[in-house]
Amino acid sequence: MQTHRPRAFSALLMTLMLLSMLLFSIFRPAETSDQLTRILLTLLLTSIPLLFFLTSRREPARGFVTGASSLTECGVPSTRFADVAANDEALESLRDLIDFIKEPEKFSHLGARIPRGVLLYGMPGTGKTLMARALAGEAGVPFFAVNGADFVEMYVGVGASRVRALFQKARKAGRAVIFFDEIDAIGKKRTNQNDEREQTLNALLSEMSGFRDGDGIVVLAATNRVDTLDDALLRPGRFDRRIEVPLPSLSERLKILEVHARNKPLSADVSLQDVAAETALFSGARLESLLNEAAIVAAKRSGTVISQDDLDKAMDTMLFGMDRPGGLNYRQEKEQTAAHEAGHALLTALLLPESAIRKVSIIPTGKGAAGYSMAIPPEKLFYQKRELLSHIAVALAGREAEKLYSGDDNLSTGAANDIEKAAGLAQRMVCEWGMMPGGTEAYLFSQAQRENAQQQWLDMGQQLAAGMLRRHMPAWQQLTRLLLEKETLGKEDILRCLTDFPRQQ
Ligand code: ADP
Ligand code: MG
Ligand code: ZN
């Protein structure tokens, strides 16, 4: 608010001046009928507002800069790590920083290079802001929270001066945690020319490299899309520590629900365990608002405790309003993801036994995929044709499994990466390694021949995947069921499915 006052004030003054000028020229006072006096007076009257206008032009910029510090939330937060349920791994990485913020000298005396920037990445609502605030709370230092979007302005240089003002404030505090939410607003990969953003980014980078070793200042930044960030941000000495903040697993959801149920009376028929089981893909923030919504439902019916019925109603409202995963299709989407990932996992176990599968999950990663089956490829120099075909089949198995599960018409867009991977491999097989389907080799051939050969490899991979899935239908179905129930499966679970449900004819 404050920032607009100088501007409004000068505008008012200017209107007043112009008005008086107008009045003056219309009702010319008798004693100034003299031509020269009139000109002089007019000049004087026009120059005053002009002068005002010119001096007030700098005002808004200065006002905006101080305005930025009013956006920041400072003071030592009361939040603690104990307020953060789940996210254990992320908290562990942050725990190291507490000592460093409290006693930077202890580290700098020993010549230890101290982490300056930590990037938290994960979906919205997974507790990134909460953890940053808790870090400041644990270290007992002021917390400066800003949003990246507030540093990108129309006027070139405003964002940069805001960054400098922010760091100046933090330095004055001595020790501090600075939190940049939505850092991607400033730190997107530099593609098109945007001077303002570029200057803001440079200011941030130079402030960060300007830290002295005795400073107990740590900069945390949050984003939900780490892949879009400019490499300059990720270099050593900047945000070189990256912490993934995943969506909570089943047991983590229970812990988060317990934290937020502390101040809410639940009736005896409510099982938070069941609620946790029903809320796959919910973030911490969503779980919190689910309980809040249930409390509101209970209050509306003038209940004294929150019942299972209230929770069910709240759940319906939540699922209906959810943008991702998509509203009413939420359950179907989850099932389809399970079928898809089970397809990848099964084919990996069958076709690439030497690639040790570690786990398969339907919980999305911070990198945009709906689920993943992680396999560790063996280290080797050469791949055989047969093996490359297997890799194509594994990549396409997700889509094939979806087809089996819900039919050709209900395919999801979740296989885009898989298709890209398979097509890329087929292209290299043909164009780089001269591998043709059907046992022939070829080195010189036309564009059409190449494309035809690649398509044949893809078709073969697809048929291999579909055939395998059909022959191992019971094992694949069991894997899908288990995934829906447990969300994440380890290597043993996958292999057990295969031995418990042997191949059909
Ligand atoms: P993000 O910054 O990742 O978008 P926030 O930290 O803003 O998420 O989370 C919003 C709210 O959701 C928190 O204030 C808290 O109430 C709840 N929440 C999220 N994650 C957790 C968690 N791990 N434990 C407890 N509460 C959580
Ligand atoms: Mg946040
Ligand atoms: Zn896939």
XYZ file of C-alpha atoms and ligand atoms in Angstrom:
534
model
C 0.000 0.000 0.000
C 2.670 2.345 1.170
C 4.455 2.099 -2.130
C 1.626 3.702 -4.085
C 1.332 6.813 -1.949
C 4.076 8.945 -3.544
C 2.697 8.183 -6.952
C -0.887 8.997 -6.075
C 0.236 12.143 -4.353
C 2.156 13.481 -7.329
C -0.699 12.609 -9.658
C -3.052 14.641 -7.511
C -0.667 17.559 -7.452
C -0.295 17.455 -11.194
C -4.033 17.505 -11.762
C -4.368 20.462 -9.437
C -1.663 22.367 -11.298
C -3.106 21.646 -14.693
C -6.533 22.687 -13.487
C -5.240 25.990 -12.175
C -3.447 26.542 -15.477
C -6.649 26.004 -17.340
C -8.581 28.333 -15.053
C -5.835 30.901 -15.401
C -5.933 30.963 -19.190
C -9.720 31.144 -19.258
C -10.348 33.802 -16.592
C -7.326 35.904 -17.300
C -6.966 38.297 -14.305
C -7.132 41.932 -15.323
C -3.756 42.971 -13.975
C -1.906 40.301 -16.012
C -3.252 41.314 -19.355
C 0.313 42.155 -20.184
C 1.557 39.568 -22.684
C 4.969 38.956 -21.108
C 3.690 38.395 -17.592
C 1.218 35.905 -18.931
C 3.865 33.875 -20.705
C 6.092 33.900 -17.657
C 3.320 32.779 -15.362
C 2.283 29.977 -17.722
C 5.866 28.781 -17.925
C 6.162 28.767 -14.174
C 2.929 26.909 -13.712
C 3.845 24.213 -16.246
C 7.345 23.740 -14.925
C 6.236 23.013 -11.367
C 4.162 19.917 -12.203
C 6.814 18.816 -14.702
C 9.463 19.044 -12.042
C 7.256 17.102 -9.687
C 6.648 14.467 -12.269
C 10.331 14.028 -12.988
C 11.367 13.714 -9.356
C 8.539 11.370 -8.487
C 9.473 8.986 -11.311
C 12.250 7.497 -9.288
C 9.968 7.204 -6.313
C 7.986 4.149 -7.370
C 11.124 2.098 -8.045
C 12.524 2.884 -4.625
C 9.136 2.212 -3.143
C 8.966 -1.180 -4.840
C 12.336 -2.202 -3.483
C 11.354 -1.495 0.083
C 8.027 -3.038 -0.819
C 9.846 -6.308 -1.510
C 11.094 -6.464 2.032
C 7.557 -6.061 3.255
C 6.763 -9.212 1.290
C 9.319 -11.104 3.281
C 8.272 -12.823 6.377
C 10.940 -12.421 9.045
C 11.393 -13.341 12.646
C 12.396 -16.639 14.188
C 9.713 -19.212 13.387
C 8.250 -21.451 16.053
C 8.098 -24.389 13.615
C 10.317 -27.375 14.414
C 11.356 -30.550 12.622
C 8.887 -32.386 14.856
C 6.083 -30.580 13.027
C 7.153 -32.243 9.809
C 5.867 -35.785 9.554
C 7.473 -38.056 6.961
C 10.137 -36.583 4.654
C 12.744 -38.225 6.901
C 15.496 -38.312 4.309
C 15.060 -34.667 3.411
C 15.053 -33.657 7.065
C 18.231 -35.621 7.643
C 19.994 -33.666 4.895
C 18.771 -30.412 6.393
C 19.847 -31.386 9.897
C 23.530 -30.935 8.955
C 22.816 -27.306 8.194
C 21.629 -26.444 11.695
C 25.124 -26.599 13.172
C 26.530 -24.683 10.312
C 24.072 -21.825 10.699
C 24.577 -21.722 14.444
C 28.362 -21.948 14.470
C 29.771 -21.133 11.059
C 33.216 -20.474 12.551
C 33.505 -24.075 13.691
C 33.445 -25.093 10.026
C 35.363 -22.245 8.470
C 38.305 -22.715 10.880
C 38.777 -26.171 9.520
C 38.557 -24.956 5.962
C 35.349 -26.862 5.313
C 33.432 -25.720 2.283
C 30.047 -24.863 3.569
C 26.841 -25.500 1.688
C 25.248 -22.200 0.667
C 22.317 -23.162 -1.418
C 19.940 -26.049 -1.067
C 17.318 -26.811 -3.660
C 14.199 -28.620 -2.502
C 12.256 -30.115 -5.358
C 8.976 -31.964 -5.409
C 5.293 -31.601 -6.117
C 3.300 -28.757 -4.576
C 2.181 -29.308 -1.006
C 4.860 -31.817 -0.070
C 6.146 -29.664 2.786
C 9.050 -27.739 1.226
C 8.089 -24.408 2.781
C 7.308 -26.143 6.047
C 10.765 -27.732 6.177
C 12.567 -24.513 5.319
C 10.723 -22.724 8.077
C 11.458 -25.572 10.480
C 15.172 -25.309 9.659
C 15.184 -21.643 10.682
C 13.177 -22.555 13.769
C 15.618 -25.296 14.780
C 18.626 -23.055 14.228
C 16.893 -20.200 16.041
C 17.510 -17.652 13.280
C 15.258 -15.312 11.303
C 13.453 -16.736 8.301
C 13.157 -14.629 5.167
C 10.597 -16.087 2.801
C 10.084 -14.657 -0.650
C 8.514 -15.828 -3.871
C 10.535 -15.954 -7.069
C 7.672 -14.435 -9.031
C 7.875 -11.247 -6.969
C 11.360 -10.638 -8.313
C 10.430 -10.504 -11.923
C 9.064 -7.095 -12.723
C 8.309 -5.070 -15.779
C 11.081 -2.629 -15.010
C 14.559 -3.871 -15.730
C 16.709 -3.821 -12.635
C 13.944 -3.729 -10.044
C 14.130 -7.455 -9.350
C 17.909 -7.305 -9.061
C 17.793 -4.458 -6.560
C 15.193 -6.331 -4.557
C 17.503 -9.326 -4.389
C 20.317 -7.115 -3.094
C 18.021 -5.494 -0.546
C 16.918 -8.890 0.670
C 20.447 -10.172 1.185
C 21.439 -6.944 2.869
C 18.655 -7.450 5.351
C 19.693 -11.021 5.980
C 23.322 -9.994 6.506
C 22.210 -7.417 9.007
C 20.515 -10.213 10.917
C 23.861 -12.051 10.937
C 22.498 -15.583 10.690
C 19.473 -16.392 8.660
C 17.629 -18.766 6.403
C 16.525 -17.205 3.141
C 13.787 -19.105 1.328
C 13.026 -18.564 -2.334
C 9.764 -20.248 -3.190
C 9.099 -20.972 -6.877
C 12.677 -20.259 -7.836
C 11.879 -21.251 -11.430
C 10.297 -17.837 -11.941
C 13.826 -16.407 -11.800
C 15.933 -19.420 -12.597
C 14.348 -20.840 -15.736
C 16.740 -21.925 -18.443
C 17.717 -18.884 -20.425
C 16.051 -19.324 -23.761
C 14.568 -16.097 -25.003
C 15.878 -12.685 -24.202
C 14.521 -11.426 -20.924
C 16.801 -8.766 -19.504
C 14.908 -8.306 -16.303
C 14.942 -11.963 -15.311
C 18.555 -12.305 -16.393
C 19.591 -9.390 -14.183
C 17.658 -10.777 -11.244
C 19.276 -14.168 -11.679
C 22.727 -12.624 -11.932
C 22.114 -10.580 -8.806
C 21.104 -13.718 -6.944
C 24.155 -15.636 -8.156
C 26.549 -12.857 -7.267
C 25.000 -12.408 -3.816
C 25.423 -16.119 -3.215
C 29.046 -16.174 -4.282
C 29.648 -13.076 -2.159
C 29.084 -14.971 1.086
C 32.051 -15.014 3.362
C 32.878 -18.197 5.193
C 31.998 -16.733 8.557
C 28.418 -15.962 7.469
C 25.750 -18.196 8.874
C 23.388 -17.639 5.997
C 21.820 -20.457 4.039
C 19.646 -20.013 0.988
C 16.935 -22.575 0.396
C 14.963 -22.627 -2.796
C 11.942 -24.636 -3.809
C 10.673 -25.749 -7.173
C 8.497 -28.485 -8.530
C 10.389 -28.674 -11.785
C 14.102 -29.099 -11.333
C 14.625 -29.953 -15.003
C 13.705 -26.456 -16.139
C 16.285 -24.632 -14.050
C 19.249 -22.827 -15.529
C 22.507 -24.738 -15.129
C 24.132 -21.637 -13.651
C 21.965 -22.076 -10.571
C 23.077 -25.646 -10.015
C 26.831 -25.109 -10.199
C 29.092 -25.691 -7.183
C 28.864 -22.892 -4.645
C 25.274 -22.162 -5.629
C 22.379 -24.580 -5.249
C 24.700 -27.543 -5.303
C 22.755 -29.577 -2.781
C 19.544 -30.953 -4.150
C 16.956 -32.671 -2.022
C 14.006 -34.473 -3.489
C 10.787 -34.130 -1.529
C 8.554 -36.941 -2.778
C 4.847 -37.463 -2.281
C 4.271 -39.391 0.942
C 4.084 -43.183 0.956
C 1.315 -45.082 2.719
C 3.019 -45.114 6.117
C 4.100 -41.501 5.749
C 0.553 -40.449 4.991
C -0.542 -42.029 8.233
C 2.075 -40.015 10.136
C 1.032 -36.765 8.469
C -2.622 -37.477 9.208
C -1.730 -38.142 12.831
C 0.076 -34.823 13.109
C -2.875 -32.889 11.763
C -5.463 -34.904 13.714
C -3.832 -33.897 17.002
C -6.171 -30.985 17.604
C -9.221 -32.625 16.052
C -11.533 -34.922 18.013
C -12.163 -38.072 15.955
C -14.969 -40.498 16.661
C -14.092 -44.084 17.543
C -15.152 -45.391 14.130
C -12.485 -43.419 12.301
C -9.398 -45.308 11.239
C -6.630 -43.025 10.046
C -4.943 -46.133 8.681
C -7.877 -46.569 6.284
C -7.831 -42.909 5.363
C -4.128 -43.212 4.577
C -4.819 -46.255 2.402
C -7.430 -44.350 0.398
C -5.311 -41.290 -0.236
C -2.557 -42.464 -2.541
C -0.958 -39.550 -4.418
C -2.186 -37.038 -1.836
C 0.407 -34.487 -0.744
C 0.835 -33.440 2.877
C -1.051 -30.236 2.148
C -3.937 -32.204 0.653
C -4.086 -34.518 3.661
C -4.165 -31.519 5.938
C -7.021 -29.956 4.021
C -8.890 -33.271 3.936
C -8.969 -33.324 7.744
C -9.857 -29.664 7.818
C -12.711 -30.199 5.364
C -13.987 -33.106 7.496
C -13.954 -30.880 10.578
C -16.004 -28.295 8.716
C -18.525 -30.949 7.628
C -18.795 -32.110 11.247
C -19.266 -28.564 12.510
C -21.986 -27.887 9.939
C -24.047 -30.791 11.228
C -23.291 -29.553 14.766
C -21.437 -32.741 15.655
C -19.061 -32.918 18.613
C -16.575 -35.260 16.949
C -15.488 -35.977 13.375
C -17.065 -39.200 12.128
C -16.131 -41.547 9.307
C -19.122 -40.204 7.439
C -17.750 -36.645 7.679
C -14.437 -37.884 6.349
C -16.118 -39.680 3.445
C -17.996 -36.509 2.528
C -14.821 -34.479 2.734
C -13.046 -37.048 0.581
C -15.729 -36.779 -2.111
C -15.385 -33.006 -2.193
C -11.614 -33.257 -2.365
C -11.535 -35.823 -5.153
C -14.123 -33.917 -7.094
C -12.149 -30.727 -6.917
C -8.783 -32.229 -7.639
C -7.018 -31.074 -10.740
C -4.271 -33.652 -10.587
C -4.821 -36.534 -10.394
C -7.953 -35.827 -12.362
C -11.071 -35.514 -10.302
C -13.549 -38.347 -10.730
C -11.057 -40.362 -12.719
C -8.703 -40.468 -9.773
C -9.299 -44.135 -8.867
C -9.243 -45.289 -12.441
C -6.069 -43.362 -13.067
C -4.388 -44.968 -10.101
C -5.370 -48.434 -11.324
C -4.143 -47.708 -14.793
C -0.822 -46.501 -13.450
C -0.475 -49.685 -11.421
C -1.183 -51.824 -14.484
C 1.303 -49.795 -16.524
C 4.129 -50.013 -14.005
C 3.452 -53.689 -13.347
C 3.946 -54.209 -17.085
C 7.387 -52.581 -17.040
C 8.440 -54.472 -13.923
C 7.295 -57.857 -15.182
C 9.018 -57.510 -18.534
C 12.218 -56.327 -16.867
C 12.247 -59.355 -14.593
C 11.573 -61.712 -17.492
C 13.678 -60.276 -20.277
C 16.531 -58.529 -18.532
C 17.231 -60.683 -15.484
C 20.766 -59.363 -15.270
C 19.375 -55.850 -14.770
C 18.602 -56.033 -11.094
C 15.172 -54.518 -10.466
C 15.093 -52.591 -7.233
C 11.581 -51.388 -6.928
C 8.422 -50.446 -8.710
C 6.043 -47.781 -7.516
C 2.935 -45.882 -8.477
C 3.945 -42.802 -6.485
C 5.100 -40.136 -8.920
C 8.660 -38.943 -8.783
C 9.652 -35.293 -8.711
C 10.658 -35.599 -12.331
C 7.206 -35.825 -13.804
C 6.791 -39.571 -14.390
C 3.647 -41.192 -13.025
C 5.504 -44.140 -11.603
C 8.736 -45.887 -12.147
C 10.410 -49.222 -12.212
C 14.001 -48.805 -11.420
C 16.420 -51.248 -12.870
C 20.152 -51.085 -12.554
C 21.669 -51.936 -15.903
C 24.833 -53.998 -15.709
C 27.930 -52.155 -16.728
C 29.112 -53.291 -20.057
C 30.618 -52.125 -23.267
C 28.515 -53.876 -25.812
C 24.881 -54.692 -26.132
C 23.624 -57.505 -28.280
C 20.805 -57.087 -30.729
C 18.579 -59.453 -28.766
C 19.126 -57.434 -25.624
C 18.385 -54.138 -27.310
C 15.102 -55.549 -28.540
C 14.351 -56.543 -24.955
C 14.908 -52.959 -23.845
C 12.428 -51.769 -26.463
C 9.919 -54.342 -25.242
C 10.385 -53.282 -21.608
C 9.823 -49.640 -22.533
C 6.669 -50.444 -24.496
C 5.318 -52.861 -21.876
C 3.695 -50.038 -19.914
C 1.461 -49.067 -22.797
C 0.744 -52.701 -23.712
C -0.290 -53.376 -20.124
C -2.635 -50.406 -20.199
C -4.235 -51.794 -23.350
C -4.830 -55.121 -21.642
C -6.191 -53.394 -18.599
C -8.575 -50.854 -19.995
C -8.736 -51.367 -23.744
C -7.375 -49.458 -26.709
C -9.751 -46.530 -26.278
C -8.709 -45.674 -22.770
C -4.990 -45.324 -23.213
C -3.403 -42.638 -21.134
C -0.778 -40.082 -22.063
C 1.496 -41.568 -19.427
C 3.604 -43.484 -21.935
C 5.150 -40.511 -23.738
C 8.581 -41.009 -22.200
C 8.475 -44.737 -22.858
C 7.697 -44.242 -26.514
C 10.442 -41.689 -26.885
C 12.899 -44.060 -25.259
C 11.914 -47.021 -27.444
C 11.958 -44.956 -30.629
C 15.350 -43.497 -29.731
C 16.789 -46.932 -29.211
C 15.361 -48.254 -32.483
C 16.875 -45.309 -34.294
C 20.332 -45.905 -32.866
C 20.130 -49.606 -33.647
C 19.482 -48.884 -37.291
C 21.415 -45.679 -37.907
C 24.416 -46.105 -35.624
C 24.892 -49.814 -35.317
C 23.541 -50.924 -38.673
C 21.244 -53.510 -37.115
C 18.419 -54.566 -39.377
C 15.532 -56.726 -38.266
C 15.434 -60.216 -39.687
C 19.104 -61.032 -39.256
C 20.531 -58.860 -42.031
C 23.008 -56.072 -41.543
C 23.036 -52.928 -43.595
C 25.193 -49.858 -43.631
C 24.140 -47.807 -46.574
C 20.494 -47.383 -47.097
C 17.859 -44.800 -47.890
C 15.852 -42.708 -45.500
C 12.726 -44.736 -46.256
C 14.556 -47.996 -45.597
C 15.847 -46.664 -42.313
C 12.442 -45.568 -41.152
C 10.957 -48.848 -42.192
C 13.598 -50.778 -40.251
C 13.061 -48.689 -37.122
C 9.332 -49.258 -37.308
C 9.943 -52.998 -37.609
C 12.071 -53.013 -34.478
C 9.360 -51.143 -32.609
C 6.691 -53.553 -33.854
C 8.786 -56.493 -32.763
C 9.316 -54.982 -29.328
C 5.624 -54.295 -28.979
C 4.697 -57.854 -29.952
C 7.255 -59.259 -27.585
C 5.828 -57.182 -24.720
C 2.211 -58.059 -25.523
C 3.016 -61.772 -25.832
C 4.925 -61.870 -22.558
C 2.152 -60.092 -20.716
C -0.447 -62.502 -22.074
C 1.585 -65.554 -21.151
C 2.205 -64.216 -17.661
C -1.232 -62.711 -17.184
C -1.814 -64.046 -13.628
C 1.566 -62.782 -12.411
C 0.957 -59.382 -13.999
C -2.528 -59.177 -12.469
C -1.152 -60.066 -9.075
C 1.579 -57.416 -9.417
C -1.051 -54.824 -10.320
C -3.164 -55.775 -7.293
C -0.172 -55.627 -4.962
C 0.899 -52.266 -6.330
C -2.568 -50.823 -5.755
C -2.468 -52.086 -2.217
C 1.102 -51.262 -1.209
C 2.048 -48.629 -3.824
C 5.721 -49.558 -3.754
C 7.110 -53.039 -4.220
C 10.632 -54.326 -3.780
C 12.547 -56.830 -5.862
C 11.403 -59.792 -3.725
C 7.714 -58.994 -4.230
C 8.198 -58.895 -7.975
C 10.105 -62.146 -8.162
C 7.638 -63.865 -5.832
C 4.782 -62.982 -8.170
C 6.608 -64.759 -10.953
C 7.222 -67.950 -8.980
C 3.757 -67.976 -7.391
C 2.008 -67.470 -10.703
C 3.836 -69.470 -13.339
C 3.681 -68.933 -17.050
C 0.622 -70.031 -18.979
C 0.600 -71.725 -22.366
P 5.149 -26.919 -0.454
O 5.957 -25.743 0.001
O 5.970 -28.123 -0.752
O 4.207 -26.611 -1.539
P 4.026 -26.570 2.129
O 5.207 -26.683 2.998
O 3.548 -25.204 1.819
O 4.257 -27.362 0.782
O 2.855 -27.431 2.776
C 1.592 -26.874 3.048
C 0.997 -27.470 4.298
O 0.775 -28.868 4.153
C 1.893 -27.359 5.503
O 1.765 -26.144 6.124
C 1.391 -28.504 6.362
O 0.227 -28.157 7.049
C 1.021 -29.548 5.355
N 2.125 -30.496 5.138
C 2.784 -30.731 3.991
N 3.730 -31.675 4.147
C 3.686 -32.043 5.439
C 4.424 -32.965 6.231
N 5.398 -33.712 5.701
N 4.108 -33.074 7.534
C 3.134 -32.328 8.075
N 2.404 -31.446 7.392
C 2.657 -31.294 6.077
Mg 5.296 -23.843 -0.596
Zn 6.047 -46.202 -18.520
